[in-house]
Short mmCIF file of C-alpha atoms in Angstrom, two decimals:
data_model
loop_
_atom_site.label_atom_id
_atom_site.label_comp_id
_atom_site.label_asym_id
_atom_site.label_seq_id
_atom_site.Cartn_x
_atom_site.Cartn_y
_atom_site.Cartn_z
CA UNK A 1 116.53 72.63 135.03
CA UNK A 2 119.86 74.41 134.73
CA UNK A 3 121.10 77.57 136.46
CA UNK A 4 120.99 79.38 133.10
CA UNK A 5 117.31 78.59 132.59
CA UNK A 6 116.54 79.27 136.24
CA UNK A 7 118.00 82.77 136.05
CA UNK A 8 116.75 83.78 132.61
CA UNK A 9 113.45 85.36 133.71
CA UNK A 10 113.29 89.14 134.01
CA UNK A 11 110.99 89.06 137.02
CA UNK A 12 113.34 86.95 139.12
CA UNK A 13 111.47 87.13 142.45
CA UNK A 14 108.06 86.33 141.01
CA UNK A 15 109.42 83.67 138.70
CA UNK A 16 111.29 81.80 141.43
CA UNK A 17 108.33 81.63 143.76
CA UNK A 18 105.95 80.46 141.05
CA UNK A 19 108.60 78.06 139.77
CA UNK A 20 108.59 76.41 143.19
CA UNK A 21 104.78 76.35 143.09
CA UNK A 22 105.00 74.53 139.78
CA UNK A 23 107.49 72.01 141.20
CA UNK A 24 105.11 71.38 144.09
CA UNK A 25 102.10 71.03 141.77
CA UNK A 26 103.92 68.49 139.60
CA UNK A 27 105.03 66.45 142.61
CA UNK A 28 101.55 66.47 144.13
CA UNK A 29 99.97 65.40 140.84
CA UNK A 30 102.31 62.39 140.63
CA UNK A 31 102.22 61.34 144.28
CA UNK A 32 98.44 61.72 144.57
CA UNK A 33 98.17 58.47 142.61
CA UNK A 34 99.04 56.52 145.76
CA UNK A 35 95.56 57.26 147.13
CA UNK A 36 94.00 55.32 144.25
CA UNK A 37 90.33 56.32 143.73
CA UNK A 38 90.59 58.98 146.41
CA UNK A 39 93.49 60.45 144.44
CA UNK A 40 92.68 60.24 140.74
CA UNK A 41 89.94 58.25 139.04
CA UNK A 42 92.65 57.31 136.54
CA UNK A 43 96.37 57.04 137.36
CA UNK A 44 97.73 59.58 134.87
CA UNK A 45 101.34 59.48 133.66
CA UNK A 46 102.28 63.11 134.06
CA UNK A 47 105.86 63.55 132.85
CA UNK A 48 108.74 66.00 132.42
CA UNK A 49 107.26 67.52 129.26
CA UNK A 50 104.19 68.67 131.22
CA UNK A 51 106.47 70.38 133.71
CA UNK A 52 108.74 71.93 131.08
CA UNK A 53 105.88 73.37 129.02
CA UNK A 54 104.30 74.86 132.15
CA UNK A 55 107.65 76.34 133.17
CA UNK A 56 107.92 78.00 129.75
CA UNK A 57 104.42 79.41 130.18
CA UNK A 58 105.44 80.96 133.50
CA UNK A 59 108.60 82.52 132.12
CA UNK A 60 106.94 83.97 129.00
CA UNK A 61 103.86 85.39 130.77
CA UNK A 62 105.89 86.92 133.59
CA UNK A 63 108.31 88.56 131.16
CA UNK A 64 105.52 89.94 128.98
CA UNK A 65 103.33 91.09 131.88
CA UNK A 66 105.71 92.19 134.66
CA UNK A 67 103.31 94.60 136.36
CA UNK A 68 100.04 92.71 136.18
CA UNK A 69 100.30 88.93 136.13
CA UNK A 70 97.51 87.29 134.03
CA UNK A 71 96.60 84.73 136.70
CA UNK A 72 93.54 83.37 134.92
CA UNK A 73 95.48 82.71 131.72
CA UNK A 74 98.34 81.00 133.56
CA UNK A 75 95.97 78.83 135.59
CA UNK A 76 93.99 77.84 132.51
CA UNK A 77 97.03 76.96 130.41
CA UNK A 78 98.60 74.85 133.18
CA UNK A 79 95.52 73.08 134.54
CA UNK A 80 93.40 72.73 131.40
CA UNK A 81 95.56 72.95 128.29
CA UNK A 82 98.74 71.30 129.59
CA UNK A 83 98.24 68.87 132.48
CA UNK A 84 94.53 68.77 131.68
CA UNK A 85 95.32 67.47 128.22
CA UNK A 86 96.13 64.09 129.78
CA UNK A 87 93.07 64.01 132.03
CA UNK A 88 90.07 62.07 130.77
CA UNK A 89 87.71 62.24 133.79
CA UNK A 90 85.86 65.44 134.62
CA UNK A 91 86.19 64.96 138.42
CA UNK A 92 89.95 64.72 137.92
CA UNK A 93 89.93 67.99 135.97
CA UNK A 94 88.38 69.59 139.05
CA UNK A 95 91.19 68.26 141.24
CA UNK A 96 93.88 69.72 138.99
CA UNK A 97 92.05 73.05 138.80
CA UNK A 98 91.79 73.12 142.60
CA UNK A 99 95.53 72.61 143.06
CA UNK A 100 96.51 75.16 140.43
CA UNK A 101 94.07 77.71 141.89
CA UNK A 102 95.67 77.24 145.32
CA UNK A 103 99.29 77.45 144.22
CA UNK A 104 99.15 80.11 141.47
CA UNK A 105 97.69 83.18 143.10
CA UNK A 106 98.90 86.60 144.33
CA UNK A 107 99.45 85.20 147.84
CA UNK A 108 102.10 82.83 146.45
CA UNK A 109 104.34 85.86 145.88
CA UNK A 110 104.32 86.73 149.59
CA UNK A 111 106.82 85.37 152.15
CA UNK A 112 106.11 82.04 153.87
CA UNK A 113 103.28 81.06 151.55
CA UNK A 114 101.90 77.75 152.84
CA UNK A 115 101.49 74.90 150.36
CA UNK A 116 99.41 72.79 152.75
CA UNK A 117 97.91 72.96 156.23
CA UNK A 118 101.18 71.53 157.59
CA UNK A 119 103.85 74.09 158.56
CA UNK A 120 106.58 71.93 156.98
CA UNK A 121 105.52 72.75 153.44
CA UNK A 122 105.92 76.32 152.20
CA UNK A 123 107.61 78.23 149.39
CA UNK A 124 111.15 78.96 150.64
CA UNK A 125 112.75 82.37 150.46
CA UNK A 126 114.44 83.42 147.21
CA UNK A 127 117.69 81.66 146.55
CA UNK A 128 119.74 79.75 144.05
CA UNK A 129 118.53 76.65 142.28
CA UNK A 130 120.71 74.54 144.60
CA UNK A 131 119.12 76.13 147.67
CA UNK A 132 115.69 75.05 146.39
CA UNK A 133 117.02 71.56 145.77
CA UNK A 134 118.46 71.40 149.28
CA UNK A 135 115.15 72.59 150.74
CA UNK A 136 113.27 69.88 148.86
CA UNK A 137 115.85 67.26 149.90
CA UNK A 138 115.28 68.09 153.57
CA UNK A 139 111.51 67.53 153.36
CA UNK A 140 110.14 64.28 154.90
CA UNK A 141 110.74 61.21 152.74
CA UNK A 142 107.17 60.03 153.27
CA UNK A 143 104.61 62.78 152.83
CA UNK A 144 101.56 62.67 155.11
CA UNK A 145 98.14 62.81 153.41
CA UNK A 146 97.62 66.36 154.66
CA UNK A 147 100.39 67.52 152.33
CA UNK A 148 98.02 66.74 149.44
CA UNK A 149 94.93 68.23 151.06
CA UNK A 150 93.86 64.69 151.92
CA UNK A 151 92.58 63.09 155.12
CA UNK A 152 94.55 60.42 156.99
CA UNK A 153 91.78 57.98 156.03
CA UNK A 154 92.89 58.18 152.40
CA UNK A 155 96.22 56.56 153.26
CA UNK A 156 94.50 53.95 155.41
CA UNK A 157 92.10 53.10 152.58
CA UNK A 158 94.96 52.79 150.09
CA UNK A 159 96.92 50.50 152.42
CA UNK A 160 93.88 48.29 152.98
CA UNK A 161 93.38 47.95 149.23
CA UNK A 162 97.02 46.98 148.78
CA UNK A 163 96.67 44.38 151.52
CA UNK A 164 93.48 42.98 149.99
CA UNK A 165 95.18 42.68 146.61
CA UNK A 166 98.12 40.84 148.14
CA UNK A 167 95.90 38.43 150.10
CA UNK A 168 93.71 37.68 147.07
CA UNK A 169 96.83 36.91 145.05
CA UNK A 170 98.17 34.58 147.75
CA UNK A 171 94.84 32.79 148.14
CA UNK A 172 94.44 32.34 144.40
CA UNK A 173 97.89 30.78 144.21
CA UNK A 174 97.08 28.43 147.07
CA UNK A 175 93.74 27.59 145.49
CA UNK A 176 95.40 26.73 142.20
CA UNK A 177 97.97 24.54 143.93
CA UNK A 178 95.42 22.68 146.02
CA UNK A 179 93.17 22.11 143.04
CA UNK A 180 95.85 20.09 141.32
CA UNK A 181 96.31 17.68 144.23
CA UNK A 182 92.80 17.40 145.60
CA UNK A 183 90.35 17.56 142.75
CA UNK A 184 87.75 15.59 144.69
CA UNK A 185 87.67 17.94 147.65
CA UNK A 186 87.56 20.93 145.28
CA UNK A 187 84.63 19.48 143.37
CA UNK A 188 82.84 18.60 146.63
CA UNK A 189 83.30 22.12 147.94
CA UNK A 190 81.97 23.68 144.73
CA UNK A 191 79.04 21.23 144.66
CA UNK A 192 78.05 22.31 148.18
CA UNK A 193 78.35 25.96 147.14
CA UNK A 194 76.15 25.34 144.09
CA UNK A 195 73.45 23.67 146.17
CA UNK A 196 73.48 26.52 148.66
CA UNK A 197 73.20 29.13 145.91
CA UNK A 198 70.38 27.29 144.15
CA UNK A 199 68.39 27.18 147.39
CA UNK A 200 68.77 30.92 147.95
CA UNK A 201 68.33 32.08 144.35
CA UNK A 202 64.97 33.91 143.98
CA UNK A 203 62.40 32.91 141.38
CA UNK A 204 61.90 35.04 138.28
CA UNK A 205 59.32 37.80 138.48
CA UNK A 206 56.27 37.31 136.25
CA UNK A 207 56.87 40.05 133.68
CA UNK A 208 53.57 39.46 131.87
CA UNK A 209 51.57 39.72 135.09
CA UNK A 210 53.25 43.00 135.99
CA UNK A 211 52.68 44.38 132.49
CA UNK A 212 48.98 43.48 132.58
CA UNK A 213 48.40 45.03 135.99
CA UNK A 214 46.84 48.45 135.37
CA UNK A 215 47.44 47.92 131.66
CA UNK A 216 46.54 51.51 130.83
CA UNK A 217 49.50 52.79 132.85
CA UNK A 218 52.11 53.87 130.31
CA UNK A 219 54.04 56.09 132.68
CA UNK A 220 57.84 56.38 132.48
CA UNK A 221 58.16 54.64 135.85
CA UNK A 222 56.10 51.67 134.65
CA UNK A 223 58.38 51.36 131.62
CA UNK A 224 61.43 51.57 133.90
CA UNK A 225 59.98 48.87 136.17
CA UNK A 226 59.37 46.47 133.29
CA UNK A 227 62.87 47.03 131.95
CA UNK A 228 64.34 46.30 135.38
CA UNK A 229 62.31 43.09 135.70
CA UNK A 230 63.47 41.98 132.27
CA UNK A 231 67.12 42.57 133.14
CA UNK A 232 66.92 40.87 136.54
CA UNK A 233 65.03 37.92 135.09
CA UNK A 234 67.81 37.56 132.55
CA UNK A 235 70.36 37.51 135.37
CA UNK A 236 68.40 34.99 137.48
CA UNK A 237 67.97 32.71 134.47
CA UNK A 238 71.67 32.93 133.61
CA UNK A 239 72.75 32.13 137.17
CA UNK A 240 70.26 29.28 137.50
CA UNK A 241 71.31 27.73 134.18
CA UNK A 242 75.00 28.16 134.99
CA UNK A 243 74.60 26.36 138.32
CA UNK A 244 72.54 23.55 136.80
CA UNK A 245 75.09 22.91 134.05
CA UNK A 246 77.99 23.04 136.48
CA UNK A 247 76.34 20.52 138.81
CA UNK A 248 75.78 18.17 135.87
CA UNK A 249 79.42 18.57 134.87
CA UNK A 250 80.72 17.82 138.37
CA UNK A 251 78.46 14.75 138.53
CA UNK A 252 79.90 13.59 135.21
CA UNK A 253 76.73 13.79 133.12
CA UNK A 254 78.20 16.38 130.74
CA UNK A 255 81.68 17.59 129.83
CA UNK A 256 82.64 20.74 131.74
CA UNK A 257 83.17 23.52 129.22
CA UNK A 258 85.75 26.28 129.46
CA UNK A 259 83.08 28.74 130.64
CA UNK A 260 81.90 26.31 133.32
CA UNK A 261 85.50 25.76 134.43
CA UNK A 262 85.82 29.50 134.98
CA UNK A 263 82.60 29.49 137.02
CA UNK A 264 83.87 26.54 139.04
CA UNK A 265 87.16 28.29 139.77
CA UNK A 266 85.40 31.48 140.86
CA UNK A 267 82.99 29.64 143.16
CA UNK A 268 85.85 27.70 144.71
CA UNK A 269 87.67 30.97 145.47
CA UNK A 270 84.52 32.63 146.83
CA UNK A 271 84.27 35.07 143.91
CA UNK A 272 81.34 36.05 141.75
CA UNK A 273 81.84 34.53 138.27
CA UNK A 274 82.50 37.19 135.62
CA UNK A 275 79.63 35.82 133.52
CA UNK A 276 77.19 36.78 136.31
CA UNK A 277 78.19 40.44 136.45
CA UNK A 278 76.46 41.68 133.30
CA UNK A 279 73.36 43.14 134.99
CA UNK A 280 75.04 45.45 137.51
CA UNK A 281 78.67 46.12 138.50
CA UNK A 282 79.96 44.74 141.78
CA UNK A 283 83.21 43.96 143.56
CA UNK A 284 81.52 42.02 146.37
CA UNK A 285 82.60 38.55 147.36
CA UNK A 286 80.21 35.71 146.53
CA UNK A 287 79.05 35.49 150.15
CA UNK A 288 77.96 39.15 150.04
CA UNK A 289 76.74 39.25 146.44
CA UNK A 290 73.97 36.65 146.81
CA UNK A 291 72.23 38.31 149.81
CA UNK A 292 72.52 41.61 147.93
CA UNK A 293 70.84 40.06 144.88
CA UNK A 294 68.04 38.69 147.08
CA UNK A 295 67.42 42.18 148.52
CA UNK A 296 67.33 43.66 145.03
CA UNK A 297 64.70 41.16 143.89
CA UNK A 298 62.65 41.80 147.04
CA UNK A 299 62.57 45.54 146.32
CA UNK A 300 61.63 44.88 142.69
CA UNK A 301 58.83 42.49 143.71
CA UNK A 302 57.50 45.06 146.16
CA UNK A 303 57.58 47.78 143.51
CA UNK A 304 55.84 45.52 140.98
CA UNK A 305 52.98 44.30 143.19
CA UNK A 306 52.65 46.87 145.98
CA UNK A 307 53.78 50.08 144.34
CA UNK A 308 56.98 52.06 144.57
CA UNK A 309 58.33 52.50 148.09
CA UNK A 310 58.07 55.92 149.70
CA UNK A 311 61.84 55.75 150.30
CA UNK A 312 63.65 54.07 147.42
CA UNK A 313 66.94 52.14 147.35
CA UNK A 314 68.44 53.58 144.17
CA UNK A 315 71.46 51.27 144.33
CA UNK A 316 69.15 48.25 144.13
CA UNK A 317 68.34 48.58 140.42
CA UNK A 318 70.47 47.82 137.40
CA UNK A 319 70.27 51.23 135.70
CA UNK A 320 69.71 54.00 138.29
CA UNK A 321 70.10 56.68 135.63
CA UNK A 322 67.04 55.30 133.81
CA UNK A 323 65.04 55.58 137.03
CA UNK A 324 66.08 59.22 137.49
CA UNK A 325 65.20 59.97 133.87
CA UNK A 326 61.78 58.40 134.43
CA UNK A 327 61.24 60.58 137.52
CA UNK A 328 62.12 63.69 135.54
CA UNK A 329 59.82 62.71 132.67
CA UNK A 330 56.97 61.96 135.08
CA UNK A 331 57.35 65.36 136.72
CA UNK A 332 57.43 67.12 133.34
CA UNK A 333 54.21 65.38 132.25
CA UNK A 334 52.49 66.07 135.55
CA UNK A 335 53.31 69.78 135.43
CA UNK A 336 52.97 70.03 131.64
CA UNK A 337 56.44 71.48 131.07
CA UNK A 338 59.37 70.47 128.93
CA UNK A 339 61.95 68.15 130.50
CA UNK A 340 64.62 70.57 129.29
CA UNK A 341 63.32 73.21 131.73
CA UNK A 342 63.89 70.95 134.76
CA UNK A 343 66.92 70.17 136.86
CA UNK A 344 67.53 68.46 140.20
CA UNK A 345 67.42 69.77 143.73
CA UNK A 346 68.79 67.59 146.54
CA UNK A 347 67.36 68.47 149.96
CA UNK A 348 68.90 66.26 152.64
CA UNK A 349 66.26 64.97 155.03
CA UNK A 350 66.64 65.25 158.79
CA UNK A 351 63.83 62.74 159.37
CA UNK A 352 64.16 58.97 159.34
CA UNK A 353 62.38 56.69 156.90
CA UNK A 354 59.42 55.84 159.15
CA UNK A 355 58.35 59.46 159.55
CA UNK A 356 58.40 60.37 155.86
CA UNK A 357 55.40 60.32 153.55
CA UNK A 358 55.78 59.63 149.84
CA UNK A 359 56.98 62.80 148.06
CA UNK A 360 54.75 64.58 145.54
CA UNK A 361 57.68 65.07 143.17
CA UNK A 362 60.74 62.90 142.63
CA UNK A 363 61.81 60.27 145.13
CA UNK A 364 63.41 59.88 148.52
CA UNK A 365 66.63 57.92 148.12
CA UNK A 366 68.27 55.91 150.92
CA UNK A 367 71.41 53.82 151.51
CA UNK A 368 73.89 56.14 149.80
CA UNK A 369 77.40 56.22 151.27
CA UNK A 370 79.84 59.12 151.61
CA UNK A 371 83.52 58.51 150.94
CA UNK A 372 86.04 61.16 151.91
CA UNK A 373 83.67 62.96 154.31
CA UNK A 374 80.67 62.47 156.59
CA UNK A 375 77.42 64.33 157.02
CA UNK A 376 76.86 66.56 160.03
CA UNK A 377 73.14 66.10 160.81
CA UNK A 378 73.12 69.00 163.29
CA UNK A 379 74.54 71.60 160.93
CA UNK A 380 73.20 69.94 157.77
CA UNK A 381 76.49 70.01 155.87
CA UNK A 382 79.62 68.05 155.02
CA UNK A 383 82.33 67.66 157.63
CA UNK A 384 85.55 65.67 157.99
CA UNK A 385 85.20 61.95 158.59
CA UNK A 386 86.37 60.46 161.85
CA UNK A 387 89.69 58.63 161.83
CA UNK A 388 89.23 55.10 160.42
CA UNK A 389 85.76 56.04 159.13
CA UNK A 390 86.38 55.16 155.49
CA UNK A 391 82.69 55.22 154.57
CA UNK A 392 79.89 57.18 156.24
CA UNK A 393 76.13 56.72 155.83
CA UNK A 394 74.35 59.53 154.00
CA UNK A 395 70.91 60.56 155.27
CA UNK A 396 67.90 60.19 153.01
CA UNK A 397 68.12 62.61 150.08
CA UNK A 398 65.14 63.94 148.14
CA UNK A 399 65.86 63.75 144.41
CA UNK A 400 63.45 66.52 143.48
CA UNK A 401 62.81 67.81 139.94
CA UNK A 402 62.62 71.61 139.95
CA UNK A 403 62.69 74.44 137.46
CA UNK A 404 66.31 75.04 136.46
CA UNK A 405 68.09 77.14 139.06
CA UNK A 406 71.52 78.65 139.58
CA UNK A 407 74.02 76.83 141.75
CA UNK A 408 73.85 77.94 145.37
CA UNK A 409 76.85 79.47 147.09
CA UNK A 410 78.61 77.46 149.76
CA UNK A 411 77.88 74.12 148.10
CA UNK A 412 80.04 71.30 146.82
CA UNK A 413 79.11 69.51 143.63
CA UNK A 414 79.47 65.96 144.88
CA UNK A 415 79.80 63.19 142.25
CA UNK A 416 77.62 60.12 142.67
CA UNK A 417 79.08 56.78 141.56
CA UNK A 418 77.57 53.33 141.23
CA UNK A 419 80.32 51.70 143.28
CA UNK A 420 83.89 52.35 144.50
CA UNK A 421 85.51 51.78 141.09
CA UNK A 422 84.89 55.33 139.99
CA UNK A 423 85.90 54.85 136.37
CA UNK A 424 83.55 51.88 135.99
CA UNK A 425 84.09 50.07 132.71
CA UNK A 426 83.89 51.02 129.05
CA UNK A 427 80.43 49.45 128.89
CA UNK A 428 79.18 50.81 132.24
CA UNK A 429 80.65 54.10 133.50
CA UNK A 430 80.35 54.42 137.25
CA UNK A 431 79.62 58.16 137.35
CA UNK A 432 75.93 59.10 137.54
CA UNK A 433 75.16 62.67 138.53
CA UNK A 434 76.36 65.69 140.54
CA UNK A 435 74.62 66.45 143.83
CA UNK A 436 74.81 69.93 145.36
CA UNK A 437 75.63 69.44 149.05
CA UNK A 438 76.31 72.16 151.62
CA UNK A 439 80.08 72.44 152.04
CA UNK A 440 80.02 73.64 155.66
CA UNK A 441 83.06 75.43 157.06
CA UNK A 442 85.24 74.40 154.10
CA UNK A 443 85.02 75.52 150.48
CA UNK A 444 84.33 73.29 147.48
CA UNK A 445 88.04 72.97 146.62
CA UNK A 446 88.67 71.43 150.04
CA UNK A 447 86.25 68.56 149.33
CA UNK A 448 87.50 68.27 145.76
CA UNK A 449 91.04 67.58 147.02
CA UNK A 450 89.60 65.16 149.58
CA UNK A 451 88.13 63.13 146.72
CA UNK A 452 84.74 63.34 148.43
CA UNK A 453 82.03 61.39 146.61
CA UNK A 454 78.76 59.55 147.13
CA UNK A 455 78.45 55.86 146.31
CA UNK A 456 75.34 53.77 145.73
CA UNK A 457 77.23 50.72 146.96
CA UNK A 458 80.56 50.05 148.68
CA UNK A 459 80.92 46.75 146.83
#
């Protein structure tokens, strides 16, 4: 930006204030990446061309509409057409829209317009380009999370992830070094791990027996159950075979293949082998993954032979979206309506699991986790998390099929993800569905900038 360009606008006062808003928006968009998944689902490379095009938009629209600024058009062009052109995730589009809505509004033209809840950050009084540069230079070198509309926990979470990454790298380097000099101890350690895993690995569920039980039942939930059993049986068989072959290789009965070598390395480092992660996504360590798998099989066995639980662990199945589709289809058949006429309602229960009876429609869902907020059980709405409370338990939620309704006021459309990696993978996106939750004392944009989301699993 040069002085000539800075002074070219006809509406100097309005232009300068909104120019500073644009500078702030660009800086926030770039620096928000440091919060990782609580910042953007994807770390976008916003660059100078995004800023320059948006600056041109400001200058042109202000010159052509000096008396009545077309706020909606400016906000749309900046957040959707320009910066939004780089954004691939819908939740991230909401974040950009929230920032642009906050910073490009009539109030931004008034003196001492605050850019965050902190008094340090505001649009300075009109001045030269150098005066704006000097103002920006005097701002703190390290911006607190509140400057981005974030909670202090977001910075803590990001730092913990950085530390975990560093420690994993160090341990993997040590593991590789020790493996070269102590192959026997490495093999012995992996052999002990294999034996322990084989002892704990559940047996396959008898798919044929489940199919033949109440053979006339062709309900969507029965189909979903059989598909889940088939997928989990495939996983159990793959893990069992992998362990058996690896044990034979360590004992010298067969040559260890490249795939088995990768399994051996993962087990030695306490990781879940990549070849075992095809049924459901997870970032858990091996010591946490196996107990989790056992719990999943227990729920599936209970569903198969005792009926579906009155309160269901949605995160315990491989394809939760298929389960929700089955619930919707079952409700449509029961009420003899088209599935297209139904949508979801999400009442949050104040009762605990023991006092709930099975719902007539939909399902009660437990064990969901809030990230970027907590639930206030007294007021029945979202509220800020406590310091160091990175994840908060969500009460039981009734996933209830209802006739399509308009969105309620005072709610936040909260995204539900399979696990903390919000982008998931190309094969398995992590995003599932939007839940309407009461926003409490804050508006929806507040929770959008917080990165507030529900997770089915924290690992």
